[in-house]
Amino acid sequence: MQPIKMEEKLQPARLALMAMFKVLEKDIIQMKSRKQNKVHARMYYNYYLWKVFKVPHNDIKKYIDGMHHATSIYLKNKLEFEIEKYDSVATEWETFLYFADYQESKQLESSKVKCFIEEYKKKKEEN
């Protein structure tokens, strides 16, 4: 059995972010826009790379085109602060992690993922 490539491990994370923030994959992996939803998607992806895969800040640019290491550090610190301070962001991060996990995502059907994320967004809007 061949080892799983990094790209295959990251694909579920990008799909989850695309659904959560209503962005395209290119919006996550390129630094070409400052729109809030796109920046948040990149912030989560950056933190995911650093926290889960232990990618050093200097190497984040290999996964997010145009990301400077200082930007990576800033986004990591910002998301850590928001997770600690706001329950909604902590819940959003946990939801993302659930769907980004490679083994979990292989077991879920994409329609179930979309349904769950839509229900999550509705609850978020009600609060």
GROMACS .gro file of N, CA and C in nm:
model
  381
    1MET      N    1   0.084  -0.119   0.000
    1MET     CA    2   0.000   0.000   0.000
    1MET      C    3   0.088   0.124   0.000
    2GLN      N    4   0.058   0.217  -0.089
    2GLN     CA    5   0.138   0.339  -0.101
    2GLN      C    6   0.100   0.439   0.007
    3PRO      N    7   0.198   0.518   0.053
    3PRO     CA    8   0.164   0.622   0.151
    3PRO      C    9   0.074   0.729   0.087
    4ILE      N   10  -0.007   0.790   0.170
    4ILE     CA   11  -0.101   0.891   0.122
    4ILE      C   12  -0.024   1.021   0.097
    5LYS      N   13  -0.044   1.079  -0.020
    5LYS     CA   14   0.023   1.203  -0.055
    5LYS      C   15  -0.038   1.319   0.022
    6MET      N   16   0.046   1.420   0.046
    6MET     CA   17   0.001   1.539   0.119
    6MET      C   18  -0.119   1.603   0.049
    7GLU      N   19  -0.118   1.609  -0.082
    7GLU     CA   20  -0.228   1.671  -0.158
    7GLU      C   21  -0.360   1.600  -0.129
    8GLU      N   22  -0.357   1.469  -0.119
    8GLU     CA   23  -0.478   1.392  -0.090
    8GLU      C   24  -0.527   1.418   0.052
    9LYS      N   25  -0.435   1.441   0.143
    9LYS     CA   26  -0.472   1.470   0.282
    9LYS      C   27  -0.535   1.608   0.295
   10LEU      N   28  -0.491   1.702   0.211
   10LEU     CA   29  -0.538   1.840   0.221
   10LEU      C   30  -0.668   1.865   0.144
   11GLN      N   31  -0.699   1.781   0.049
   11GLN     CA   32  -0.819   1.802  -0.033
   11GLN      C   33  -0.948   1.809   0.049
   12PRO      N   34  -0.971   1.721   0.146
   12PRO     CA   35  -1.094   1.732   0.226
   12PRO      C   36  -1.102   1.864   0.303
   13ALA      N   37  -0.988   1.915   0.347
   13ALA     CA   38  -0.987   2.043   0.419
   13ALA      C   39  -1.031   2.156   0.326
   14ARG      N   40  -0.979   2.156   0.204
   14ARG     CA   41  -1.018   2.261   0.108
   14ARG      C   42  -1.166   2.250   0.072
   15LEU      N   43  -1.216   2.128   0.056
   15LEU     CA   44  -1.358   2.109   0.025
   15LEU      C   45  -1.446   2.160   0.139
   16ALA      N   46  -1.406   2.131   0.263
   16ALA     CA   47  -1.483   2.180   0.379
   16ALA      C   48  -1.483   2.332   0.383
   17LEU      N   49  -1.367   2.393   0.359
   17LEU     CA   50  -1.359   2.540   0.361
   17LEU      C   51  -1.439   2.601   0.247
   18MET      N   52  -1.440   2.537   0.132
   18MET     CA   53  -1.518   2.587   0.019
   18MET      C   54  -1.666   2.591   0.054
   19ALA      N   55  -1.713   2.488   0.122
   19ALA     CA   56  -1.854   2.482   0.161
   19ALA      C   57  -1.885   2.580   0.274
   20MET      N   58  -1.796   2.587   0.373
   20MET     CA   59  -1.821   2.672   0.489
   20MET      C   60  -1.820   2.821   0.455
   21PHE      N   61  -1.726   2.863   0.371
   21PHE     CA   62  -1.708   3.005   0.344
   21PHE      C   63  -1.754   3.047   0.204
   22LYS      N   64  -1.809   2.952   0.129
   22LYS     CA   65  -1.859   2.979  -0.007
   22LYS      C   66  -1.751   3.046  -0.093
   23VAL      N   67  -1.637   2.978  -0.103
   23VAL     CA   68  -1.526   3.026  -0.184
   23VAL      C   69  -1.485   2.916  -0.281
   24LEU      N   70  -1.406   2.953  -0.379
   24LEU     CA   71  -1.349   2.857  -0.472
   24LEU      C   72  -1.215   2.807  -0.417
   25GLU      N   73  -1.170   2.696  -0.468
   25GLU     CA   74  -1.042   2.641  -0.421
   25GLU      C   75  -0.928   2.739  -0.445
   26LYS      N   76  -0.930   2.807  -0.558
   26LYS     CA   77  -0.823   2.903  -0.588
   26LYS      C   78  -0.820   3.018  -0.488
   27ASP      N   79  -0.935   3.051  -0.429
   27ASP     CA   80  -0.939   3.157  -0.328
   27ASP      C   81  -0.868   3.117  -0.200
   28ILE      N   82  -0.859   2.987  -0.174
   28ILE     CA   83  -0.793   2.936  -0.054
   28ILE      C   84  -0.643   2.927  -0.075
   29ILE      N   85  -0.601   2.885  -0.193
   29ILE     CA   86  -0.458   2.858  -0.215
   29ILE      C   87  -0.383   2.972  -0.283
   30GLN      N   88  -0.450   3.085  -0.307
   30GLN     CA   89  -0.383   3.202  -0.365
   30GLN      C   90  -0.418   3.326  -0.284
   31MET      N   91  -0.320   3.415  -0.271
   31MET     CA   92  -0.339   3.539  -0.195
   31MET      C   93  -0.376   3.652  -0.293
   32LYS      N   94  -0.494   3.643  -0.352
   32LYS     CA   95  -0.531   3.741  -0.454
   32LYS      C   96  -0.650   3.828  -0.415
   33SER      N   97  -0.710   3.803  -0.300
   33SER     CA   98  -0.828   3.877  -0.261
   33SER      C   99  -0.827   3.903  -0.111
   34ARG      N  100  -0.887   4.015  -0.072
   34ARG     CA  101  -0.898   4.048   0.071
   34ARG      C  102  -1.042   4.043   0.119
   35LYS      N  103  -1.130   3.982   0.041
   35LYS     CA  104  -1.268   3.969   0.085
   35LYS      C  105  -1.272   3.883   0.211
   36GLN      N  106  -1.362   3.919   0.303
   36GLN     CA  107  -1.364   3.857   0.434
   36GLN      C  108  -1.375   3.705   0.431
   37ASN      N  109  -1.467   3.654   0.351
   37ASN     CA  110  -1.485   3.508   0.349
   37ASN      C  111  -1.360   3.437   0.295
   38LYS      N  112  -1.294   3.498   0.199
   38LYS     CA  113  -1.173   3.438   0.141
   38LYS      C  114  -1.056   3.443   0.240
   39VAL      N  115  -1.045   3.554   0.312
   39VAL     CA  116  -0.939   3.567   0.412
   39VAL      C  117  -0.961   3.468   0.525
   40HIS      N  118  -1.086   3.452   0.568
   40HIS     CA  119  -1.115   3.356   0.674
   40HIS      C  120  -1.085   3.213   0.630
   41ALA      N  121  -1.119   3.180   0.508
   41ALA     CA  122  -1.090   3.046   0.457
   41ALA      C  123  -0.939   3.021   0.457
   42ARG      N  124  -0.861   3.119   0.412
   42ARG     CA  125  -0.715   3.105   0.412
   42ARG      C  126  -0.660   3.098   0.554
   43MET      N  127  -0.721   3.174   0.645
   43MET     CA  128  -0.676   3.173   0.784
   43MET      C  129  -0.693   3.033   0.844
   44TYR      N  130  -0.807   2.971   0.820
   44TYR     CA  131  -0.832   2.836   0.870
   44TYR      C  132  -0.736   2.736   0.805
   45TYR      N  133  -0.715   2.749   0.675
   45TYR     CA  134  -0.627   2.658   0.602
   45TYR      C  135  -0.484   2.672   0.653
   46ASN      N  136  -0.440   2.795   0.671
   46ASN     CA  137  -0.307   2.824   0.724
   46ASN      C  138  -0.289   2.759   0.861
   47TYR      N  139  -0.385   2.779   0.949
   47TYR     CA  140  -0.379   2.725   1.084
   47TYR      C  141  -0.382   2.571   1.081
   48TYR      N  142  -0.462   2.518   0.992
   48TYR     CA  143  -0.472   2.372   0.976
   48TYR      C  144  -0.337   2.314   0.933
   49LEU      N  145  -0.273   2.377   0.837
   49LEU     CA  146  -0.142   2.331   0.791
   49LEU      C  147  -0.041   2.334   0.905
   50TRP      N  148  -0.041   2.443   0.980
   50TRP     CA  149   0.056   2.461   1.089
   50TRP      C  150   0.027   2.366   1.206
   51LYS      N  151  -0.100   2.360   1.248
   51LYS     CA  152  -0.137   2.286   1.368
   51LYS      C  153  -0.140   2.134   1.345
   52VAL      N  154  -0.202   2.091   1.237
   52VAL     CA  155  -0.221   1.948   1.215
   52VAL      C  156  -0.100   1.883   1.147
   53PHE      N  157  -0.046   1.948   1.045
   53PHE     CA  158   0.063   1.890   0.968
   53PHE      C  159   0.201   1.943   1.005
   54LYS      N  160   0.204   2.035   1.102
   54LYS     CA  161   0.331   2.091   1.153
   54LYS      C  162   0.415   2.153   1.042
   55VAL      N  163   0.348   2.218   0.944
   55VAL     CA  164   0.419   2.286   0.837
   55VAL      C  165   0.475   2.417   0.893
   56PRO      N  166   0.607   2.439   0.886
   56PRO     CA  167   0.664   2.563   0.939
   56PRO      C  168   0.611   2.685   0.862
   57HIS      N  169   0.607   2.799   0.929
   57HIS     CA  170   0.553   2.919   0.866
   57HIS      C  171   0.627   2.955   0.737
   58ASN      N  172   0.757   2.930   0.733
   58ASN     CA  173   0.833   2.959   0.610
   58ASN      C  174   0.791   2.870   0.493
   59ASP      N  175   0.735   2.754   0.521
   59ASP     CA  176   0.695   2.661   0.414
   59ASP      C  177   0.548   2.670   0.376
   60ILE      N  178   0.472   2.750   0.447
   60ILE     CA  179   0.329   2.766   0.415
   60ILE      C  180   0.313   2.816   0.272
   61LYS      N  181   0.409   2.895   0.224
   61LYS     CA  182   0.401   2.950   0.088
   61LYS      C  183   0.396   2.841  -0.019
   62LYS      N  184   0.438   2.720   0.015
   62LYS     CA  185   0.430   2.608  -0.080
   62LYS      C  186   0.286   2.562  -0.099
   63TYR      N  187   0.200   2.593  -0.001
   63TYR     CA  188   0.061   2.549  -0.004
   63TYR      C  189  -0.037   2.663  -0.031
   64ILE      N  190   0.003   2.785   0.006
   64ILE     CA  191  -0.078   2.904  -0.020
   64ILE      C  192   0.010   3.001  -0.097
   65ASP      N  193  -0.014   3.010  -0.227
   65ASP     CA  194   0.070   3.090  -0.316
   65ASP      C  195   0.068   3.237  -0.273
   66GLY      N  196   0.185   3.292  -0.248
   66GLY     CA  197   0.196   3.432  -0.213
   66GLY      C  198   0.191   3.461  -0.064
   67MET      N  199   0.179   3.360   0.019
   67MET     CA  200   0.171   3.379   0.165
   67MET      C  201   0.312   3.400   0.220
   68HIS      N  202   0.334   3.514   0.283
   68HIS     CA  203   0.460   3.546   0.348
   68HIS      C  204   0.458   3.484   0.487
   69HIS      N  205   0.574   3.447   0.540
   69HIS     CA  206   0.577   3.381   0.670
   69HIS      C  207   0.523   3.470   0.782
   70ALA      N  208   0.542   3.601   0.770
   70ALA     CA  209   0.489   3.692   0.872
   70ALA      C  210   0.336   3.695   0.870
   71THR      N  211   0.279   3.686   0.751
   71THR     CA  212   0.133   3.679   0.737
   71THR      C  213   0.081   3.550   0.798
   72SER      N  214   0.154   3.442   0.775
   72SER     CA  215   0.116   3.313   0.830
   72SER      C  216   0.114   3.317   0.983
   73ILE      N  217   0.216   3.377   1.041
   73ILE     CA  218   0.223   3.388   1.188
   73ILE      C  219   0.110   3.475   1.239
   74TYR      N  220   0.084   3.587   1.172
   74TYR     CA  221  -0.024   3.677   1.214
   74TYR      C  222  -0.160   3.605   1.210
   75LEU      N  223  -0.188   3.535   1.101
   75LEU     CA  224  -0.315   3.465   1.088
   75LEU      C  225  -0.330   3.354   1.192
   76LYS      N  226  -0.222   3.285   1.222
   76LYS     CA  227  -0.224   3.181   1.326
   76LYS      C  228  -0.259   3.242   1.461
   77ASN      N  229  -0.191   3.351   1.496
   77ASN     CA  230  -0.216   3.417   1.624
   77ASN      C  231  -0.359   3.471   1.632
   78LYS      N  232  -0.406   3.528   1.523
   78LYS     CA  233  -0.541   3.583   1.520
   78LYS      C  234  -0.646   3.473   1.540
   79LEU      N  235  -0.631   3.362   1.470
   79LEU     CA  236  -0.729   3.254   1.483
   79LEU      C  237  -0.723   3.191   1.623
   80GLU      N  238  -0.604   3.173   1.678
   80GLU     CA  239  -0.593   3.120   1.814
   80GLU      C  240  -0.665   3.210   1.914
   81PHE      N  241  -0.647   3.341   1.899
   81PHE     CA  242  -0.715   3.437   1.986
   81PHE      C  243  -0.867   3.426   1.972
   82GLU      N  244  -0.915   3.422   1.847
   82GLU     CA  245  -1.059   3.415   1.822
   82GLU      C  246  -1.119   3.284   1.872
   83ILE      N  247  -1.047   3.174   1.858
   83ILE     CA  248  -1.096   3.045   1.908
   83ILE      C  249  -1.110   3.049   2.060
   84GLU      N  250  -1.013   3.111   2.124
   84GLU     CA  251  -1.016   3.120   2.270
   84GLU      C  252  -1.125   3.216   2.320
   85LYS      N  253  -1.146   3.325   2.248
   85LYS     CA  254  -1.237   3.429   2.295
   85LYS      C  255  -1.383   3.405   2.256
   86TYR      N  256  -1.408   3.354   2.136
   86TYR     CA  257  -1.544   3.342   2.084
   86TYR      C  258  -1.584   3.195   2.068
   87ASP      N  259  -1.693   3.158   2.134
   87ASP     CA  260  -1.742   3.020   2.124
   87ASP      C  261  -1.782   2.984   1.981
   88SER      N  262  -1.837   3.080   1.908
   88SER     CA  263  -1.882   3.052   1.771
   88SER      C  264  -1.764   3.015   1.681
   89VAL      N  265  -1.651   3.082   1.700
   89VAL     CA  266  -1.532   3.051   1.619
   89VAL      C  267  -1.476   2.916   1.660
   90ALA      N  268  -1.478   2.886   1.790
   90ALA     CA  269  -1.430   2.756   1.838
   90ALA      C  270  -1.515   2.643   1.780
   91THR      N  271  -1.646   2.663   1.777
   91THR     CA  272  -1.737   2.563   1.720
   91THR      C  273  -1.714   2.548   1.570
   92GLU      N  274  -1.693   2.661   1.504
   92GLU     CA  275  -1.666   2.659   1.360
   92GLU      C  276  -1.536   2.582   1.331
   93TRP      N  277  -1.433   2.604   1.412
   93TRP     CA  278  -1.306   2.534   1.396
   93TRP      C  279  -1.323   2.384   1.417
   94GLU      N  280  -1.398   2.345   1.521
   94GLU     CA  281  -1.422   2.204   1.548
   94GLU      C  282  -1.499   2.139   1.434
   95THR      N  283  -1.596   2.210   1.380
   95THR     CA  284  -1.673   2.159   1.266
   95THR      C  285  -1.581   2.139   1.146
   96PHE      N  286  -1.497   2.238   1.121
   96PHE     CA  287  -1.401   2.228   1.011
   96PHE      C  288  -1.310   2.107   1.030
   97LEU      N  289  -1.256   2.091   1.151
   97LEU     CA  290  -1.166   1.979   1.178
   97LEU      C  291  -1.234   1.844   1.154
   98TYR      N  292  -1.359   1.836   1.192
   98TYR     CA  293  -1.433   1.712   1.172
   98TYR      C  294  -1.438   1.674   1.024
   99PHE      N  295  -1.467   1.772   0.941
   99PHE     CA  296  -1.480   1.743   0.798
   99PHE      C  297  -1.346   1.743   0.725
  100ALA      N  298  -1.246   1.804   0.783
  100ALA     CA  299  -1.115   1.809   0.718
  100ALA      C  300  -1.032   1.685   0.746
  101ASP      N  301  -1.067   1.612   0.851
  101ASP     CA  302  -0.991   1.492   0.886
  101ASP      C  303  -0.998   1.392   0.771
  102TYR      N  304  -0.882   1.350   0.726
  102TYR     CA  305  -0.875   1.266   0.606
  102TYR      C  306  -0.953   1.136   0.621
  103GLN      N  307  -0.934   1.065   0.730
  103GLN     CA  308  -1.002   0.937   0.748
  103GLN      C  309  -1.153   0.955   0.763
  104GLU      N  310  -1.195   1.057   0.838
  104GLU     CA  311  -1.338   1.084   0.854
  104GLU      C  312  -1.403   1.117   0.721
  105SER      N  313  -1.336   1.204   0.644
  105SER     CA  314  -1.397   1.251   0.519
  105SER      C  315  -1.414   1.138   0.418
  106LYS      N  316  -1.326   1.038   0.424
  106LYS     CA  317  -1.339   0.925   0.332
  106LYS      C  318  -1.467   0.846   0.360
  107GLN      N  319  -1.515   0.851   0.482
  107GLN     CA  320  -1.632   0.773   0.520
  107GLN      C  321  -1.763   0.849   0.497
  108LEU      N  322  -1.756   0.979   0.483
  108LEU     CA  323  -1.877   1.059   0.467
  108LEU      C  324  -1.910   1.082   0.321
  109GLU      N  325  -2.037   1.086   0.290
  109GLU     CA  326  -2.080   1.120   0.155
  109GLU      C  327  -2.086   1.272   0.145
  110SER      N  328  -2.059   1.326   0.029
  110SER     CA  329  -2.056   1.471   0.013
  110SER      C  330  -2.192   1.535   0.042
  111SER      N  331  -2.301   1.467   0.013
  111SER     CA  332  -2.433   1.524   0.040
  111SER      C  333  -2.457   1.539   0.190
  112LYS      N  334  -2.409   1.444   0.269
  112LYS     CA  335  -2.422   1.454   0.414
  112LYS      C  336  -2.341   1.572   0.467
  113VAL      N  337  -2.225   1.592   0.411
  113VAL     CA  338  -2.139   1.704   0.451
  113VAL      C  339  -2.209   1.836   0.422
  114LYS      N  340  -2.264   1.849   0.302
  114LYS     CA  341  -2.332   1.973   0.264
  114LYS      C  342  -2.453   1.999   0.353
  115CYS      N  343  -2.530   1.895   0.382
  115CYS     CA  344  -2.647   1.908   0.469
  115CYS      C  345  -2.607   1.957   0.607
  116PHE      N  346  -2.506   1.895   0.664
  116PHE     CA  347  -2.462   1.932   0.798
  116PHE      C  348  -2.412   2.076   0.801
  117ILE      N  349  -2.335   2.116   0.703
  117ILE     CA  350  -2.281   2.252   0.699
  117ILE      C  351  -2.393   2.353   0.684
  118GLU      N  352  -2.494   2.321   0.602
  118GLU     CA  353  -2.608   2.412   0.586
  118GLU      C  354  -2.684   2.427   0.717
  119GLU      N  355  -2.706   2.317   0.790
  119GLU     CA  356  -2.773   2.323   0.920
  119GLU      C  357  -2.691   2.405   1.019
  120TYR      N  358  -2.560   2.388   1.015
  120TYR     CA  359  -2.470   2.463   1.102
  120TYR      C  360  -2.481   2.613   1.073
  121LYS      N  361  -2.483   2.649   0.945
  121LYS     CA  362  -2.493   2.790   0.908
  121LYS      C  363  -2.625   2.852   0.952
  122LYS      N  364  -2.733   2.775   0.941
  122LYS     CA  365  -2.865   2.825   0.984
  122LYS      C  366  -2.865   2.851   1.133
  123LYS      N  367  -2.809   2.760   1.211
  123LYS     CA  368  -2.800   2.778   1.357
  123LYS      C  369  -2.713   2.899   1.390
  124LYS      N  370  -2.607   2.915   1.314
  124LYS     CA  371  -2.515   3.028   1.336
  124LYS      C  372  -2.586   3.160   1.309
  125GLU      N  373  -2.667   3.165   1.204
  125GLU     CA  374  -2.741   3.288   1.170
  125GLU      C  375  -2.847   3.321   1.274
  126GLU      N  376  -2.908   3.218   1.334
  126GLU     CA  377  -3.011   3.239   1.436
  126GLU      C  378  -2.952   3.299   1.563
  127ASN      N  379  -2.829   3.264   1.593
  127ASN     CA  380  -2.763   3.316   1.714
  127ASN      C  381  -2.715   3.452   1.691
   0.00000   0.00000   0.00000
